[in-house]
XYZ file of C-alpha atoms in Angstrom:
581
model
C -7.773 38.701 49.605
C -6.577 36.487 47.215
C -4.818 38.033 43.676
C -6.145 38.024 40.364
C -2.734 35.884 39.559
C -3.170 33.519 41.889
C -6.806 33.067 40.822
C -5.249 32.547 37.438
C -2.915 30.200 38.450
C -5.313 28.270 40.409
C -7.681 28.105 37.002
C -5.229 27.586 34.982
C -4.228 24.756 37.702
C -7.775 23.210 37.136
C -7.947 23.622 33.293
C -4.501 21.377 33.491
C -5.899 18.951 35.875
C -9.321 18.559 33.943
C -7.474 18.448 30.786
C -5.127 15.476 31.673
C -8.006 13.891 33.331
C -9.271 13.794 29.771
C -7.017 12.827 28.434
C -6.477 9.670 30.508
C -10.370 9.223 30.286
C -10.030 9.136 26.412
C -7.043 6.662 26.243
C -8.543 4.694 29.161
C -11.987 4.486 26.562
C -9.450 4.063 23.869
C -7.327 1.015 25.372
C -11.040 -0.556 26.699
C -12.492 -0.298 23.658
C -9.299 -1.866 21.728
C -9.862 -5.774 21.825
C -7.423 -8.706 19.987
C -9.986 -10.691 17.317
C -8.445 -13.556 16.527
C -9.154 -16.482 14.069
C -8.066 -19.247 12.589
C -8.907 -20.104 9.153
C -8.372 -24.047 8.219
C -8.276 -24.189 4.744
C -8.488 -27.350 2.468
C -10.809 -29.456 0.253
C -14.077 -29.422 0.630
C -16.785 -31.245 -1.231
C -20.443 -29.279 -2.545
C -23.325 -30.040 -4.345
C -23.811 -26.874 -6.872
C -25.563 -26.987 -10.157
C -26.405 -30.948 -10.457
C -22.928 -32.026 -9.526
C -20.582 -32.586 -6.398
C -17.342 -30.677 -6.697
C -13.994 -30.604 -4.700
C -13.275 -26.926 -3.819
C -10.690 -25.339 -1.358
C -12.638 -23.594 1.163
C -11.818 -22.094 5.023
C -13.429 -24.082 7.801
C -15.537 -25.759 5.828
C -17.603 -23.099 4.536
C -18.681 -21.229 0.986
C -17.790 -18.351 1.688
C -15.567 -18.454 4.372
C -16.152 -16.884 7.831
C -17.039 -13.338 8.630
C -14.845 -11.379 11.023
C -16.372 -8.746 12.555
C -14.420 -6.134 14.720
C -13.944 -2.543 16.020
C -11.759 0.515 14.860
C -8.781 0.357 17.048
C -9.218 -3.665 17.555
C -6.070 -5.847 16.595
C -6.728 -9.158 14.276
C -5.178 -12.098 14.990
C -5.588 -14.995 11.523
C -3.662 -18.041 11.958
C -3.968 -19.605 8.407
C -3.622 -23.637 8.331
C -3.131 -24.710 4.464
C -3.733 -28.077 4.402
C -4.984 -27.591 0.967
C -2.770 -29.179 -2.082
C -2.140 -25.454 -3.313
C 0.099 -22.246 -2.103
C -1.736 -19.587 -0.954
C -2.398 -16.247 0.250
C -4.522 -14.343 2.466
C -5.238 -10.706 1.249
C -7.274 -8.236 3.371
C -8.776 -6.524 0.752
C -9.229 -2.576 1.407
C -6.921 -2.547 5.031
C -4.530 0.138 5.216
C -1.515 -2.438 7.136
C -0.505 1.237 8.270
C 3.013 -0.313 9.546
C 2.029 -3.762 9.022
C 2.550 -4.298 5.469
C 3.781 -8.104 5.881
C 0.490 -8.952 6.628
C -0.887 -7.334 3.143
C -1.147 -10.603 1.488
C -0.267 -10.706 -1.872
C 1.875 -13.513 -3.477
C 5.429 -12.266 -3.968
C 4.380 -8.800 -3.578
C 4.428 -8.870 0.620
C 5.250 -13.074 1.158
C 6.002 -15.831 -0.370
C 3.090 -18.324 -0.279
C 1.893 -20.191 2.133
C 3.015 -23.887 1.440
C 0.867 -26.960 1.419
C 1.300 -28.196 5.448
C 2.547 -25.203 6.397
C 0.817 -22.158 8.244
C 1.267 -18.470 8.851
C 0.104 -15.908 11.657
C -1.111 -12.821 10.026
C -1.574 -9.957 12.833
C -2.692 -6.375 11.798
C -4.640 -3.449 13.830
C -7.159 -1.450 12.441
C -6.286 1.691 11.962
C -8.583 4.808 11.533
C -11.140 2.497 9.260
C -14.500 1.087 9.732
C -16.941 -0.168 7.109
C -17.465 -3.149 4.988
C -14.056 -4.991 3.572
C -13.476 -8.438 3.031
C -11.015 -11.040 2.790
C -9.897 -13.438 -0.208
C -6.917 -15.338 -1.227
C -4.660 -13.464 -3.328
C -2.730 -16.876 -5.106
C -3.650 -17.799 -8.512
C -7.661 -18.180 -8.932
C -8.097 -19.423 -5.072
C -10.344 -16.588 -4.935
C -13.367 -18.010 -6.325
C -14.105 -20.137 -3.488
C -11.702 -18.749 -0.578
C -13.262 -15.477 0.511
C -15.583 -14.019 2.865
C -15.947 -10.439 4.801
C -14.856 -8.510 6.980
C -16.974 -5.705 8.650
C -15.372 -3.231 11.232
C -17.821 -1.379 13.386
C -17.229 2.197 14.582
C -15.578 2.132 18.297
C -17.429 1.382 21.176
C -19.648 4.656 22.048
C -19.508 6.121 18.788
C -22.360 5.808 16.026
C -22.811 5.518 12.231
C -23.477 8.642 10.588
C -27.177 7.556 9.706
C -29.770 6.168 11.462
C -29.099 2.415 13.568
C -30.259 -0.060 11.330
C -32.585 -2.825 12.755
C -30.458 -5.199 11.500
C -26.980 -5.514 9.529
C -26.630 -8.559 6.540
C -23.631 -9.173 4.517
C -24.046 -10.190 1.108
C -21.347 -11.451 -1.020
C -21.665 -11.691 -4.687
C -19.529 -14.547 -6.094
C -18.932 -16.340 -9.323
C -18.887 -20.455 -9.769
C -17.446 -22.524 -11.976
C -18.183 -26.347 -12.740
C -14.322 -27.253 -12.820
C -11.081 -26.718 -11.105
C -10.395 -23.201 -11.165
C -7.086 -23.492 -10.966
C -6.526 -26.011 -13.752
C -8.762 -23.854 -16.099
C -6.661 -20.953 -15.292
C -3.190 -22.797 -15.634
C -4.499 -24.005 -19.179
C -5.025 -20.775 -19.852
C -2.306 -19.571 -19.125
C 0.094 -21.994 -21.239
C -2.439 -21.677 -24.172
C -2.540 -17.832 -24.076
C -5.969 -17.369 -23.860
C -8.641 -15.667 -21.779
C -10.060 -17.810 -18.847
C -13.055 -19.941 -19.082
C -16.165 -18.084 -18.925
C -18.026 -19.018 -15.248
C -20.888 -21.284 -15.171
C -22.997 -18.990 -12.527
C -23.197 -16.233 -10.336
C -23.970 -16.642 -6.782
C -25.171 -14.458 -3.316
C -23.757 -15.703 -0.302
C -22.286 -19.053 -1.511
C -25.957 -19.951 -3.621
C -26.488 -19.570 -7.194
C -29.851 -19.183 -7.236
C -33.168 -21.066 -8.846
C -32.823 -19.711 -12.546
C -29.712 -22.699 -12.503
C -30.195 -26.470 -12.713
C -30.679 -28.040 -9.676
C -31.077 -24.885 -7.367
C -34.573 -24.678 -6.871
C -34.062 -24.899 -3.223
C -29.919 -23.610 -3.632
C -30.933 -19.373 -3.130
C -30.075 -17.486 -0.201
C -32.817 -16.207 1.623
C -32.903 -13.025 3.846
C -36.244 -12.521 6.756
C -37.553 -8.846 6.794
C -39.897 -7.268 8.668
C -42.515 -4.595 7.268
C -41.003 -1.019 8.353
C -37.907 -1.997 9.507
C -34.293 -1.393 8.018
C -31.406 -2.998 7.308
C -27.828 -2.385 6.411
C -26.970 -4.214 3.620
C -22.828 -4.461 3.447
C -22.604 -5.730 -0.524
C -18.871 -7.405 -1.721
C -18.550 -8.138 -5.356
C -16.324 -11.119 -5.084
C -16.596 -12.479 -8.612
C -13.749 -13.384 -10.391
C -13.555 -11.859 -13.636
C -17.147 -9.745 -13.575
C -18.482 -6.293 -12.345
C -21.627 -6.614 -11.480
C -25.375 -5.088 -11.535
C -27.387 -5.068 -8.330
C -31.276 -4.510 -8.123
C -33.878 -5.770 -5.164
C -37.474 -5.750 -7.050
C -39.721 -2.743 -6.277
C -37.281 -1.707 -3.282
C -35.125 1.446 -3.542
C -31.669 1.315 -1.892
C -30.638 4.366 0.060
C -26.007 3.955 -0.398
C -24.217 5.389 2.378
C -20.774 3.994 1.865
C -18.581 2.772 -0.457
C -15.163 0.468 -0.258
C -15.347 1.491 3.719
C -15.736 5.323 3.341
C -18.921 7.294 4.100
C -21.220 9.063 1.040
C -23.637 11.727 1.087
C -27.043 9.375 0.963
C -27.787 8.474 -2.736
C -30.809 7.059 -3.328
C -30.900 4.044 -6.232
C -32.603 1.390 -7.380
C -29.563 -0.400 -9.201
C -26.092 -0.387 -7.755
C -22.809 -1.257 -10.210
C -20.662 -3.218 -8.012
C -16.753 -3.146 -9.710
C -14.980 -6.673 -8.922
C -13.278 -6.192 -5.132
C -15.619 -3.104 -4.580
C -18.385 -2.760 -1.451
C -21.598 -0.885 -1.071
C -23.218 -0.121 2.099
C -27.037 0.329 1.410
C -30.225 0.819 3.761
C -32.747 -1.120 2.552
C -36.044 -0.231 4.541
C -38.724 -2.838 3.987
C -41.677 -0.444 3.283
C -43.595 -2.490 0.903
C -46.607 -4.891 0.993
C -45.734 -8.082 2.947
C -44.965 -10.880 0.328
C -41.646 -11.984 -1.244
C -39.049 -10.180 -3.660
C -36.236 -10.919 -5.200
C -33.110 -9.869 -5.350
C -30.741 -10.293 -8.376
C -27.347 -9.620 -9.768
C -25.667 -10.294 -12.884
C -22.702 -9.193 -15.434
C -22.275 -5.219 -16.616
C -20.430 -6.500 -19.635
C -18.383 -3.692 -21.360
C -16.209 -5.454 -23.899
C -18.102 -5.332 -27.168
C -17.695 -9.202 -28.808
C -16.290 -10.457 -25.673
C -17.764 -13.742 -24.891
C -19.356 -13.469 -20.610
C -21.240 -15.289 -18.317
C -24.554 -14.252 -19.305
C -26.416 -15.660 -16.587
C -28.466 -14.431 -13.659
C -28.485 -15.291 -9.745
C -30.794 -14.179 -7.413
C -31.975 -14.191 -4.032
C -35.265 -13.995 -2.588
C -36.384 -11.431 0.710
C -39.521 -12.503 2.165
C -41.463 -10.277 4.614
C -42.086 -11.692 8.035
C -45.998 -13.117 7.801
C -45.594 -13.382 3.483
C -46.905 -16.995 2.269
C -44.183 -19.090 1.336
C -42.306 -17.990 -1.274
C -42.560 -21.566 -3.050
C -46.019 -21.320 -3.594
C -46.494 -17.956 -4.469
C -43.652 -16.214 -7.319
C -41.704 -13.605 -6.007
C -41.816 -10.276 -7.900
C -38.587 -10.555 -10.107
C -36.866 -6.650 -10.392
C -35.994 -5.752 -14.189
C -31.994 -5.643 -14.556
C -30.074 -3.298 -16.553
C -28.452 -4.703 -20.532
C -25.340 -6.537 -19.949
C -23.744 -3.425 -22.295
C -25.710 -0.764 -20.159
C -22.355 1.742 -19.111
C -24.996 4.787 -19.205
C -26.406 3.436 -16.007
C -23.220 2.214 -15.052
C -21.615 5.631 -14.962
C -24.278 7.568 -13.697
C -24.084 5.472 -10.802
C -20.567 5.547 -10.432
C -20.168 9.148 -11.069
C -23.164 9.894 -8.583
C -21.666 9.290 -5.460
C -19.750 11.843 -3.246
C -17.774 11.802 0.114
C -19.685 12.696 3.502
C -17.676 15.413 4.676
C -16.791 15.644 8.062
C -18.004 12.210 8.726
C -15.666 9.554 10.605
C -12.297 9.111 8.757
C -13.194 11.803 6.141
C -10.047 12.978 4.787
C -9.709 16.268 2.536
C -8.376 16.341 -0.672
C -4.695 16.691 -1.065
C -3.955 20.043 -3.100
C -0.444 19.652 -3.652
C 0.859 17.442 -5.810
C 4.155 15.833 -6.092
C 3.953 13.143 -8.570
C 2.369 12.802 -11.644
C 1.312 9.855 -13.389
C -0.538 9.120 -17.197
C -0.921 5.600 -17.179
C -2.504 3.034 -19.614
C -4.597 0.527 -19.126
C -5.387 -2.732 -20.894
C -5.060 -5.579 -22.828
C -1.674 -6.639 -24.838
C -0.220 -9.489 -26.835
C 2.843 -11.081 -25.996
C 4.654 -13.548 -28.208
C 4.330 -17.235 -28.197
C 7.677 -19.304 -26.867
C 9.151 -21.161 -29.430
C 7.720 -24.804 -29.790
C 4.542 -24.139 -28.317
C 1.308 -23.870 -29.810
C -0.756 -20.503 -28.725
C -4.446 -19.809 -29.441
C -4.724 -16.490 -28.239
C -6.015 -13.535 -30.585
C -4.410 -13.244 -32.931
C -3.822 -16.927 -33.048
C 0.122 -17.379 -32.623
C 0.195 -14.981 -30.091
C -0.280 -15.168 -26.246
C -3.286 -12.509 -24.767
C -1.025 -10.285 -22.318
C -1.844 -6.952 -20.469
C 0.367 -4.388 -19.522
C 0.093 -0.547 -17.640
C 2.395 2.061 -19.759
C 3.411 -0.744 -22.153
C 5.122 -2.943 -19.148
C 3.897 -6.454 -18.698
C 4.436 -6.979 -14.398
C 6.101 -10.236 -13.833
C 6.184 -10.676 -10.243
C 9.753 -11.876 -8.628
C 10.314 -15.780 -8.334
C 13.136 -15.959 -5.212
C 11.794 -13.356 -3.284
C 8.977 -10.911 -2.660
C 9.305 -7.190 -3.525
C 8.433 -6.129 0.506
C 11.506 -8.763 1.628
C 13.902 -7.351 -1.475
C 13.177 -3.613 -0.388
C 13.579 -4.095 3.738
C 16.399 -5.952 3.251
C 17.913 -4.065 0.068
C 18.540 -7.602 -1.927
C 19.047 -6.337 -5.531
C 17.914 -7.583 -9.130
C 14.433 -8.101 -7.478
C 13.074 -5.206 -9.290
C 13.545 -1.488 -10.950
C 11.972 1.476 -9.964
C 11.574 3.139 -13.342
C 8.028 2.301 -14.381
C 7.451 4.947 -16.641
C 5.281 8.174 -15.672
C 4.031 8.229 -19.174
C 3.151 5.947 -22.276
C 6.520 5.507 -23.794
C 4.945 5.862 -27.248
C 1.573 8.258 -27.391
C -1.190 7.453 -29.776
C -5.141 7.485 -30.253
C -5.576 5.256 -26.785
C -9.452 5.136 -27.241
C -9.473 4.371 -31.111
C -9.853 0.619 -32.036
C -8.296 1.352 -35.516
C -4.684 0.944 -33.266
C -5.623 -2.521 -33.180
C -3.775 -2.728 -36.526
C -0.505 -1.500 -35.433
C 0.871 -4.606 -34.192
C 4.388 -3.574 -32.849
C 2.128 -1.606 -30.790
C -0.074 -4.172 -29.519
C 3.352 -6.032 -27.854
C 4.162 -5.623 -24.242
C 7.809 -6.308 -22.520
C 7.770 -7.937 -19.670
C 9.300 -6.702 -16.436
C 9.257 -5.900 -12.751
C 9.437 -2.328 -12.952
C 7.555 -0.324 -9.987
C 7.605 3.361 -8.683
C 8.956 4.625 -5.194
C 7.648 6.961 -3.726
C 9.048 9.299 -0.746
C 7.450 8.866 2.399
C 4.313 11.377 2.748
C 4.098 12.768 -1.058
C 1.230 12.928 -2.696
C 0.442 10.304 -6.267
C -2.269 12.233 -8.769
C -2.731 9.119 -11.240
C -4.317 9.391 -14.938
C -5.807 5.909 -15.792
C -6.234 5.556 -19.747
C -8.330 2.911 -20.777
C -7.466 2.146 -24.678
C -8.855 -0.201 -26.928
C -5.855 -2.389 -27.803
C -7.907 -5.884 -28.140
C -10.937 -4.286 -27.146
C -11.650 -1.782 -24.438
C -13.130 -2.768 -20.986
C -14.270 -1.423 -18.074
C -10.810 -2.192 -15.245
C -11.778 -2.690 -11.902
C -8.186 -1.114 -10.582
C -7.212 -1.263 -6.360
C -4.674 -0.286 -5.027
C -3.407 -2.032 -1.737
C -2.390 0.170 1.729
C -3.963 3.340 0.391
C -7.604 4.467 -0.158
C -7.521 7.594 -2.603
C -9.846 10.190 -3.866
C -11.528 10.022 -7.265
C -11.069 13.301 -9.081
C -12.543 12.709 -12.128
C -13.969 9.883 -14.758
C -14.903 9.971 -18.235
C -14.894 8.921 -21.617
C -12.397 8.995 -24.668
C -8.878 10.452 -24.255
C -8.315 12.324 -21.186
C -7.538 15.756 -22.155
C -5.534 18.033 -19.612
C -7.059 21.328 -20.875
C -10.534 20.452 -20.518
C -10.907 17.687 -18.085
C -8.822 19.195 -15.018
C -11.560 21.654 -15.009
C -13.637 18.787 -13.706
C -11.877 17.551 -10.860
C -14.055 17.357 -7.555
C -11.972 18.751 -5.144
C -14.408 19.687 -2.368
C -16.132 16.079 -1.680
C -15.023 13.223 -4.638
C -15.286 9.771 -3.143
C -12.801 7.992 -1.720
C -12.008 4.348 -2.534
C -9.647 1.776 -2.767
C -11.202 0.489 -5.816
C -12.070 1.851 -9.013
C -13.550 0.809 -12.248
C -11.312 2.635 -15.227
C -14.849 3.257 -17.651
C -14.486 1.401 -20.739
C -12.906 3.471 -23.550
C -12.036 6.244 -20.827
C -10.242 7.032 -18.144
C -10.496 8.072 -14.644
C -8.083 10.234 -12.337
C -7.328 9.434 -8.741
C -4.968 11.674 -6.093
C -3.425 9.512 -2.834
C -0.916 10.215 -0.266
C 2.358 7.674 0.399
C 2.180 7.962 4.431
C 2.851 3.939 4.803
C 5.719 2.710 4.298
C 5.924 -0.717 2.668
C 5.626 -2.085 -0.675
C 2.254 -1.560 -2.182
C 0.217 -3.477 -5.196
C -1.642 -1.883 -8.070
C -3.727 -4.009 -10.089
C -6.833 -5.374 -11.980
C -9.413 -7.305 -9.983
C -10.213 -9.436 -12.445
C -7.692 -12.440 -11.712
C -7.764 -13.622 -15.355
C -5.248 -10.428 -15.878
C -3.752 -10.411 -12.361
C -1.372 -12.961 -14.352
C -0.569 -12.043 -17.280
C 0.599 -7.897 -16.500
C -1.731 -5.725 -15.685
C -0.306 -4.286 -12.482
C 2.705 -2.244 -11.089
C 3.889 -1.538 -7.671
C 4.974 1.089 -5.699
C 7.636 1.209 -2.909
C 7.069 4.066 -0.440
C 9.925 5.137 1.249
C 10.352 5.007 5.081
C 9.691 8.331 7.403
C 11.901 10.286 9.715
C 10.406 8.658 12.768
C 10.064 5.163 14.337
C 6.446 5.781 14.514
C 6.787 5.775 10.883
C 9.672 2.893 9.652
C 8.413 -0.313 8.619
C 9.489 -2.865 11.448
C 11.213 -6.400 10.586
C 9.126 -8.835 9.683
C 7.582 -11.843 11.612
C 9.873 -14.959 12.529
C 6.856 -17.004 10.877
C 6.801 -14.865 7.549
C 7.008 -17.550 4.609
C 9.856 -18.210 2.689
C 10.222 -19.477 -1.140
């Protein structure tokens, strides 16, 4: 007869056997399902017809936008970059964690030097722990308008979305054109201290659309069939413009935002911050005929001049007449000034909790932060002749009353691994150095205050603490709705709302149970938002507007996140390629 501990033994014998037979099952699956997606992206001139004229843009592999990449969780990319365009340039992969891989972020001076005209650069990454909709862009001077496309990442091989398969899944990217060199326009106005040229029209997937000259037959076009649905993974990569949304007669069902899964909201407009993405399901439930779809400017800043216009985009239902010869039904967009509907949306959306990636809010918190947000003067160099407002003056912006100046000689990520000093300082302040009535316009006439020194002051951070961040909006030469992102982190968004943020009341507000989590967030006009992160990747990390008209001139910071304890968690050197000024 054989003992009860023997028995045990022999169980407990099987449990270990059929638990490290798991286990190798699950990184077997894991290493199968891991796969290298590489690219290469050729980037240089390239001549289009848009809006009655041909125009000489820079452009990857000849195409507007650039090519999709489309990969798993767990895959590695692989993006050789050939600039053989007359500019320097930078690849940013907008909303990517780089958990370890932070030379491969992107941004000019921040992570590399640029990318020099004949030169080229391998930039290799894995993803890590995200799926969704992100895209990619340059990240050098106003390249952006015409070098960008997406990037979706699809759950692992054998797992699912959290809703329903779609029948079919469509990118669309909403971009902004210009009839010009964009990055003449934005050098001029730079030296003249002004704000950028206003764009010329808004476009889906590379088309502006038949409301412009010349475009009758220059609109994308998606093919739907009755009762089916379809994923629609939406990129606002305009310039200088957030964004309305609507498809006529067609509610939109969102399910994700900047790569993170929401509780289903249903919608029939979507507010789409500049560098933001919305996952929708768009079922095709209507009569068979043709609708479009259309996007154009939420405007925010009262008396600031915009691009006023509207692009569209037509679905037509498989077996509908041609759309040509029959108009489509045209949905009713929101006022450019609308920031009712623009918060309700915004505020509307919450995290899907327990869903893939889901991550809880932090409760502890070990740095604070009350940061401002906007516009600022800074003061014309002697013997040259400024036009910005006031005239004299150059238009500026600035967080806590610094101006950023990125570094010249060397990027902040090469200055911190390699602990070069004079690069930069790490005492951004945590507050406003001066306080005042942020939200009140009357401060426009306090013009010391309107004046912001320039530097390259950032924050660091130790490795694994957690960031709660105040964003104030004020109305120092007008107040505006900031699109903010933050590279290598996503974070949660406590709380938005209007006026002064107020500690008493407004903490009471905070969402700690399921607040979305982005990468991206649009600071309301006259208001402020609050946002909670933890440092766990070590690197040097960018803050900033997405509207590259600031990018510029100031309005970011940076912060510098320590190394951890382990190897698994030290930045490693970076690649014998990496650029160098």
């Amino acid at each position: 007869m054989t003992s009860p501990s023997v028995i045990i033994s022999i169980e407990m014998g099987r449990l270990v056997f059929l638990f490290a037979s798991s286990l190798l099952l699950m990184v077997a699956a894991t290493t199968v399902s891991a796969a290298i997606v590489e690219h290469s992206f050729n980037v240089q001139n390239l001549t289009v017809n848009r809006l009655c004229n041909r125009h000489v843009i820079t452009a990857a592999n000849g195409r507007l936008p650039g090519p999709s990449i489309r990969a798993r969780e767990g895959d590695t990319l692989i993006i050789h970059v050939f600039n053989k365009s007359p500019y320097n340039l930078t690849i940013h992969w907008h909303g990517i964690h780089q958990m370890l891989s932070a030379w491969a972020d992107g941004p000019d001076m921040i992570t590399q030097c640029p990318i020099r005209p004949g030169n080229k650069y391998t930039y290799k990454f894995k993803i890590i722990r995200q799926e969704g909709t992100f895209w990619w862009h340059s990240h050098t001077s106003t390249l952006r308008a015409t070098l960008y496309g997406a990037i979706i990442i699809r759950p692992r091989a054998g797992n699912s979305y959290p809703f329903p398969r779609p029948y079919r899944e469509v990118p669309i990217l909403l971009g902004e054109w210009w009839n010009g060199n964009v990055v003449d326009m934005a050098n001029q106005a730079l030296a003249h201290g002004t704000g950028p040229n206003i764009s010329d029209a808004y476009t889906i997937n590379g088309w502006p659309g038949d409301l412009y000259p010349c475009s009758q037959n220059q609109m994308y076009k998606l093919k739907v069939k009755q009762g089916k649905t379809y994923l629609l993974r939406i990129t606002n990569a305009a310039v200088d413009n957030n964004l309305f949304y609507k498809i006529a007669n067609h509610k939109m069902i969102v399910v994700a935002v900047d790569a993170r899964y929401t509780n289903p909201y249903v919608t029939d407009v979507l507010v789409v911050a500049s560098g933001q993405t919305i996952d929708v399901l768009l079922t095709a439930d209507q009569p068979i005929g043709s609708y479009y779809m259309a996007a154009r400017a939420y405007a925010s800043a009262a008396g600031l001049e915009f691009d006023s216009t509207t692009t569209r985009g037509v679905i037509v239902y498989e077996g509908a007449p041609s759309w040509t010869s029959r108009t489509p039904l045209m949905p009713v967009l929101p006022a450019f000034n609308d920031t009712p509907t623009a918060h309700k949306f915004s505020t509307s959306l919450t995290a899907l909790v327990g869903g893939p990636h889901w991550e809880p809010v932090p409760l502890k918190v070990d740095h604070k932060m009350f940061v401002t947000v906007g516009m600022a003067l800074d003061v014309c160099p002697s013997n040259t002749t400024c036009q910005g407002p006031p005239v004299g003056a150059k238009l500026s912006a600035s967080m806590n009353n610094v101006s950023f100046v990125p570094p010249s000689s060397l990027s902040l990520l090469q200055a911190f691994f390699f602990n070069v000093g004079g690069v930069y300082t790490t005492d951004f302040p945590v507050k406003p150095p001066v306080q005042f009535d942020y939200t009140n316009p009357s401060i426009n006439g306090d013009l010391p205050l309107l004046f912001a020194p320039k530097g390259t002051r950032i924050t660091k951070l130790k490795f694994n603490s957690t960031v709660e961040m105040v964003m104030q909006n004020t109305a120092i030469i007008g107040a505006e709705n900031h699109p903010m992102h933050l590279h290598g982190f996503d974070f949660h968004v406590l709380a938005q709302g209007f006026g002064n943020f107020n500690p008493a009341t407004d903490t009471l507000k905070y969402n700690l149970f399921n607040p979305q989590i982005r990468h991206t967030i649009g600071v309301p006009v006259g208001g402020w938002a609050v946002i909670r992160f933890v440092a766990n990747n070590p690197g040097v990390w960018f803050m900033h507007c997405h509207f590259d008209a600031h990018l510029p001139i100031g309005l970011a910071t940076a912060f510098v996140v320590e190394n951890g304890p382990t190897p698994e968690t030290t930045l490693p050197p970076p690649p014998v390629d990496l650029p160098q000024c």
